[in-house]
Coordinates of C-alpha atoms and ligand atoms in Angstrom, one line a residue:
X1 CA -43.9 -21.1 -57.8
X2 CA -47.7 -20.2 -59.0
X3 CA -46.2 -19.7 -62.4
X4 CA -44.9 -23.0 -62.8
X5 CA -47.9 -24.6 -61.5
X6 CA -50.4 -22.3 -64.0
X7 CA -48.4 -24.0 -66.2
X8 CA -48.7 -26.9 -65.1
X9 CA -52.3 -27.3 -64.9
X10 CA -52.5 -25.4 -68.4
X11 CA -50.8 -28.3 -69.7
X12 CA -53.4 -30.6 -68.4
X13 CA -56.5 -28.5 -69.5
X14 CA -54.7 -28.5 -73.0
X15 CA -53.9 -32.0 -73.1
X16 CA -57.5 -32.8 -72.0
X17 CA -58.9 -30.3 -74.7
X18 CA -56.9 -32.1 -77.8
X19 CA -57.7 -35.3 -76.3
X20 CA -57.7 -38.3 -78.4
X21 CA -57.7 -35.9 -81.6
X22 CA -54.3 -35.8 -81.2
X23 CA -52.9 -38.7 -78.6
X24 CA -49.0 -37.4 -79.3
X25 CA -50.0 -34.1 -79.2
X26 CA -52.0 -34.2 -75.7
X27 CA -49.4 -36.8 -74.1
X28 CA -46.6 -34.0 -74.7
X29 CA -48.8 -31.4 -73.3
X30 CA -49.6 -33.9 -70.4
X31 CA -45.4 -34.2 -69.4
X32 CA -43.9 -31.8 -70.3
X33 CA -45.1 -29.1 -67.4
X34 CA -44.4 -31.9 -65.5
X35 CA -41.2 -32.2 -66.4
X36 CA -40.4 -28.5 -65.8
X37 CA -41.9 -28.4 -62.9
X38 CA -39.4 -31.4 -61.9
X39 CA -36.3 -29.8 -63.0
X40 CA -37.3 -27.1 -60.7
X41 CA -37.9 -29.3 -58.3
X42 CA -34.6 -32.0 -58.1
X43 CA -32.1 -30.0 -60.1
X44 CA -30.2 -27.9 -57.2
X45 CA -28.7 -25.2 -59.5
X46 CA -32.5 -24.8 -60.9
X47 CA -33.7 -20.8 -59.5
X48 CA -37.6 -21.1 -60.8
X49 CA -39.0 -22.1 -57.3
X50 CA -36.0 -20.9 -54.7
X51 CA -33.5 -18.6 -55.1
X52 CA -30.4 -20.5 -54.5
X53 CA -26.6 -18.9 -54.0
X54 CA -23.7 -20.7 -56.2
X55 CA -21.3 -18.2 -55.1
X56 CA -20.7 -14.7 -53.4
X57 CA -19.1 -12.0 -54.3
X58 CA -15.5 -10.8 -53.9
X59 CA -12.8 -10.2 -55.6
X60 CA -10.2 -12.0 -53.6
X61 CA -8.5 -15.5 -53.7
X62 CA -12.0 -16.8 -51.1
X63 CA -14.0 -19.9 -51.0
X64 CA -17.0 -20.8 -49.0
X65 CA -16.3 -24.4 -47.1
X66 CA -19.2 -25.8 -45.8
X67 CA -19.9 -29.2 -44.4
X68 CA -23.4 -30.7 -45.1
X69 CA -25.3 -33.3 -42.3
X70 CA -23.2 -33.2 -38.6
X71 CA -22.9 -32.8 -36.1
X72 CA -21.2 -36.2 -35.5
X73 CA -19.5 -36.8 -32.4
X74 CA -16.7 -38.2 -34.5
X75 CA -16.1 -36.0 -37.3
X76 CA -16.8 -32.7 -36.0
X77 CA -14.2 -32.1 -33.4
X78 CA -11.6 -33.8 -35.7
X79 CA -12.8 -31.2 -38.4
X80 CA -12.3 -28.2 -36.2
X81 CA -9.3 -29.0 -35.4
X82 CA -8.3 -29.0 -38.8
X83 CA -9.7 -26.2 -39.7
X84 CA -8.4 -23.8 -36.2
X85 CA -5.0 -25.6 -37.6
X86 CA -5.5 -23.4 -41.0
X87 CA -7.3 -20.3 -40.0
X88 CA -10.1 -21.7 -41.6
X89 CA -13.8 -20.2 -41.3
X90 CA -16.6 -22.6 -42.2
X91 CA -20.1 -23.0 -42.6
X92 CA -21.8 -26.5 -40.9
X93 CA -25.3 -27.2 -42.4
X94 CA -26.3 -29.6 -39.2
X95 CA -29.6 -31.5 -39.1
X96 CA -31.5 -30.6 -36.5
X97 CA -32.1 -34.3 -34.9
X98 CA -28.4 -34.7 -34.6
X99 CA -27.8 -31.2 -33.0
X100 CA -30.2 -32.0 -30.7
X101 CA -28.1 -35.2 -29.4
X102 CA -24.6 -33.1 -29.8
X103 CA -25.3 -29.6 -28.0
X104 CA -21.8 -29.4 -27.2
X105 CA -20.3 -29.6 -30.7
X106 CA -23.0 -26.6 -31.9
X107 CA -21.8 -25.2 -29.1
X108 CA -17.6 -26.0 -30.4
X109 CA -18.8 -25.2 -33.9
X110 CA -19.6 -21.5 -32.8
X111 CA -17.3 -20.7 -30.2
X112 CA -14.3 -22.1 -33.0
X113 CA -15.1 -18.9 -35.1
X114 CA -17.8 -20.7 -37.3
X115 CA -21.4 -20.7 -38.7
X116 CA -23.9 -23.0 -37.7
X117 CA -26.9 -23.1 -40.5
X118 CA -29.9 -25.3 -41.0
X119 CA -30.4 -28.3 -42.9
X120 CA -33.5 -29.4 -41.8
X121 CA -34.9 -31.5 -38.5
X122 CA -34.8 -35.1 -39.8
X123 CA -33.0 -34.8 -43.5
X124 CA -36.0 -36.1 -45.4
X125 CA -33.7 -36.8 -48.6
X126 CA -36.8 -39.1 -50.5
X127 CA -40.1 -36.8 -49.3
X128 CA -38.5 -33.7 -48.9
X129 CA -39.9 -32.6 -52.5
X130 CA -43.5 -33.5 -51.8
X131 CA -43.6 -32.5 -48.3
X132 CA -47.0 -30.2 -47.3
X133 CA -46.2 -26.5 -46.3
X134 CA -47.0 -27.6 -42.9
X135 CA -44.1 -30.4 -43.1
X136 CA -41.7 -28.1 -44.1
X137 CA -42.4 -25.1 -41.8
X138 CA -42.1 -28.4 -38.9
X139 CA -38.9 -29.2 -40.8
X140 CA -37.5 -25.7 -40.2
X141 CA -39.1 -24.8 -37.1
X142 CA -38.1 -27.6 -35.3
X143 CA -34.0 -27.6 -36.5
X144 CA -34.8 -23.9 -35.3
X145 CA -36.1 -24.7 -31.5
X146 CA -32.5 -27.0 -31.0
X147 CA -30.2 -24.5 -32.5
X148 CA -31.9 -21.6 -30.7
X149 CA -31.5 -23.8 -27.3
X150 CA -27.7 -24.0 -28.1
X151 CA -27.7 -20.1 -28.5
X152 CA -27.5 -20.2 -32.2
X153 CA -29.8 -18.1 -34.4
X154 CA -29.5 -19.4 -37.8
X155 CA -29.8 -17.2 -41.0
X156 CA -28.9 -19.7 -43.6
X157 CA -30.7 -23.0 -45.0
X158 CA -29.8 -25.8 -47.3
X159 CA -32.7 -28.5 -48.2
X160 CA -30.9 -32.0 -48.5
X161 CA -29.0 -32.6 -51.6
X162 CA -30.3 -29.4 -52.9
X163 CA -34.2 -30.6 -53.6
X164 CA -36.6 -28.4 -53.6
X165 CA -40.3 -28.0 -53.0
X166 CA -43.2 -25.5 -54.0
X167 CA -43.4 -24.3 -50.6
X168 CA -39.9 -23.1 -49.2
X169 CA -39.9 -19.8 -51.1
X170 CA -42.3 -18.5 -48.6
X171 CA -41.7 -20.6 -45.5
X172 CA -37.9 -19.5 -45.8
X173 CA -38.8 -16.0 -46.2
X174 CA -41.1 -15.9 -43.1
X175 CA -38.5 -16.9 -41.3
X176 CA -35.7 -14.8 -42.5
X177 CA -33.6 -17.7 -44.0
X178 CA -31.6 -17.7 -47.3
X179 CA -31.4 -20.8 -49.3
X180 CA -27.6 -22.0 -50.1
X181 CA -26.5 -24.1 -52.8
X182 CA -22.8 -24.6 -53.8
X183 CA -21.0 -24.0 -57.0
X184 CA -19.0 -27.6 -56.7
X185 CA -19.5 -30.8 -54.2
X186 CA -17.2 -33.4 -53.5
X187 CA -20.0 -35.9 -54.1
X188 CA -18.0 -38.9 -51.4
X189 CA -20.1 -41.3 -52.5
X190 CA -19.9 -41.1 -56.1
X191 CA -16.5 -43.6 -55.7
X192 CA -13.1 -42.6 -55.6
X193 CA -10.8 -41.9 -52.8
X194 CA -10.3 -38.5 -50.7
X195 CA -7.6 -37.0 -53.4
X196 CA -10.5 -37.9 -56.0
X197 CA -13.1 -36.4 -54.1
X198 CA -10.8 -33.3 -53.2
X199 CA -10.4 -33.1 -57.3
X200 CA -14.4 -32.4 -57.5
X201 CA -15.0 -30.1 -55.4
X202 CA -11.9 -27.7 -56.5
X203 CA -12.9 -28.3 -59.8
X204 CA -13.3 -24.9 -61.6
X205 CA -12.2 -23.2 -58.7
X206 CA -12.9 -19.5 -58.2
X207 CA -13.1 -16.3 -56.4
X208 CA -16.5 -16.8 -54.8
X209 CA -16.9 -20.7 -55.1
X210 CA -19.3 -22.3 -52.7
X211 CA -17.6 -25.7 -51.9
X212 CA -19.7 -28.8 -50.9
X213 CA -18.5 -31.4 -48.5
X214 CA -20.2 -33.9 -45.3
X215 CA -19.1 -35.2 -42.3
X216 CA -20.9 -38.0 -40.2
X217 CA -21.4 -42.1 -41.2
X218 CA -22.4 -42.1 -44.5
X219 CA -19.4 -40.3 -45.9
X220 CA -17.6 -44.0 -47.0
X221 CA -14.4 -43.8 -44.0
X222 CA -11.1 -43.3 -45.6
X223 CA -12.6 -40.4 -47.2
X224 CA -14.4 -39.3 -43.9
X225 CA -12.4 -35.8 -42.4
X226 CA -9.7 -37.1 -45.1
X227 CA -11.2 -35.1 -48.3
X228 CA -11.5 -32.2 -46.1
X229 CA -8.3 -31.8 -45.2
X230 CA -7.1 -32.5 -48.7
X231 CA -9.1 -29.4 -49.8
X232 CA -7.8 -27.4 -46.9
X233 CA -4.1 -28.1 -47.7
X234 CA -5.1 -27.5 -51.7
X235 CA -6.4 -24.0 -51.0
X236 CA -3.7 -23.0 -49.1
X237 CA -1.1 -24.1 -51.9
X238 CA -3.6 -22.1 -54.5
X239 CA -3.2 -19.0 -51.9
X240 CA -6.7 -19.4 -50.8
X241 CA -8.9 -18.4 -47.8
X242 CA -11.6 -19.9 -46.2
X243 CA -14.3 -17.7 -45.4
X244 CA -17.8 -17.1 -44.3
X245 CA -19.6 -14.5 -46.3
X246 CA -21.7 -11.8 -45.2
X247 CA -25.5 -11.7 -46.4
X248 CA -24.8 -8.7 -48.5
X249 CA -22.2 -10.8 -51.0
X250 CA -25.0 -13.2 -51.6
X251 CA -27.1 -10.9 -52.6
X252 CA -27.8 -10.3 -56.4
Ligands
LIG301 ZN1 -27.5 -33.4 -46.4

């Protein structure tokens, strides 16, 4: 994080410096930390600010489902089922607000076999970038306070739609939390129907993938629970599991 912003204000000191000597010259020096620092920033595979996991490691026919902004009184039961229907393990990223109205299906998530991880209080999807350190230690302390009064201890974070900001690094390590990316997402708004967004998210399959997908209202609704069971039933025919992995195959 410092190093990107040394650079950043570098780049600033320098384009000041050459000044109207050279106007291209000092523009360029002007944008482009600035447009490092912002590929750090709203890229989600970017590493310079947070390390982020695309995969873990094993060496067996195993993929990572896990299902981004629930709970939803709707979705979630409907997905559990599904997935106790497979032998599916998965991953829920849950915002913290809606946990806070659902109890009970943190509760379901957990006693079905599964992990419940954060994904912030309020899913500030515009802000969350510029958010203050205090902002996003409220942000994580807050999703925190509801999971921890359903019983649920959370060791695992995702910011929304993989957006960063200069302060996680250490706000995430103070609390013992590991930032998760994915290596594919279904993307369910991008158009298509469930079999398209089922395509995406298996493309590139591997041992190891991390695959993306949401529940809840804004997931357009033939494709809501739909794409999810299109995956399921598409990793079963590849002879694959779904499974939860432990912190040490995240590591490295
Ligand atoms: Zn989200």
């Amino acid at each position: 994080m410092w190093l990107l912003l040394i650079v950043n204000l570098a780049g600033k000191v320098a384009a000041v410096a050459v000044g109207w000597s050279s106007p291209a010259a000092a523009v360029t020096l002007w944008l482009l930390p600035d447009a490092l620092l912002a590929y750090h920033l709203f890229v989600p595979r970017s590493q310079g600010l947070v390390r982020t996991a695309r995969r873990f490691a094993t060496t067996r026919r195993e993929a990572w489902l896990t299902i981004d902004d629930g709970p939803d009184p709707d979705d979630t039961p409907r997905l559990l089922a599904l997935l106790a229907a497979d032998g599916a393990r998965a991953t829920f990223f849950v915002v913290g607000e809606k946990a806070a109205r659902h109890p009970g299906l943190v509760r379901a998530i957990i006693a079905g076999g599964h992990e419940v991880a954060l994904h912030t209080q309020t899913h500030p999807l515009a802000t969350f970038w510029c958010a203050s350190a205090a902002r996003v230690g409220r942000e994580l302390d807050a999703a925190r306070e509801v999971l921890r009064a359903a019983g649920v201890r959370p060791t695992r974070f995702r910011p929304p739609a993989g957006i960063k900001n200069l302060w996680l690094a250490p706000a995430l390590r103070a609390r013992g939390l590991s930032c998760i990316g994915w290596s594919a997402r279904g993307l369910e708004r991008a158009g298509g129907n469930a079999e398209a967004v089922a395509g995406r998210v298996l493309h590139g399959l591997a041992p190891g993938a991390i695959l993306l997908l949401h529940e809840g209202p804004r997931v357009p609704a033939a494709i809501r629970v739909e794409a999810v069971r299109r995956v399921l039933g598409r990793l079963r025919e590849l002879d694959y599991r779904c499974v939860v992995p432990a912190a040490e195959q995240l590591a490295g």
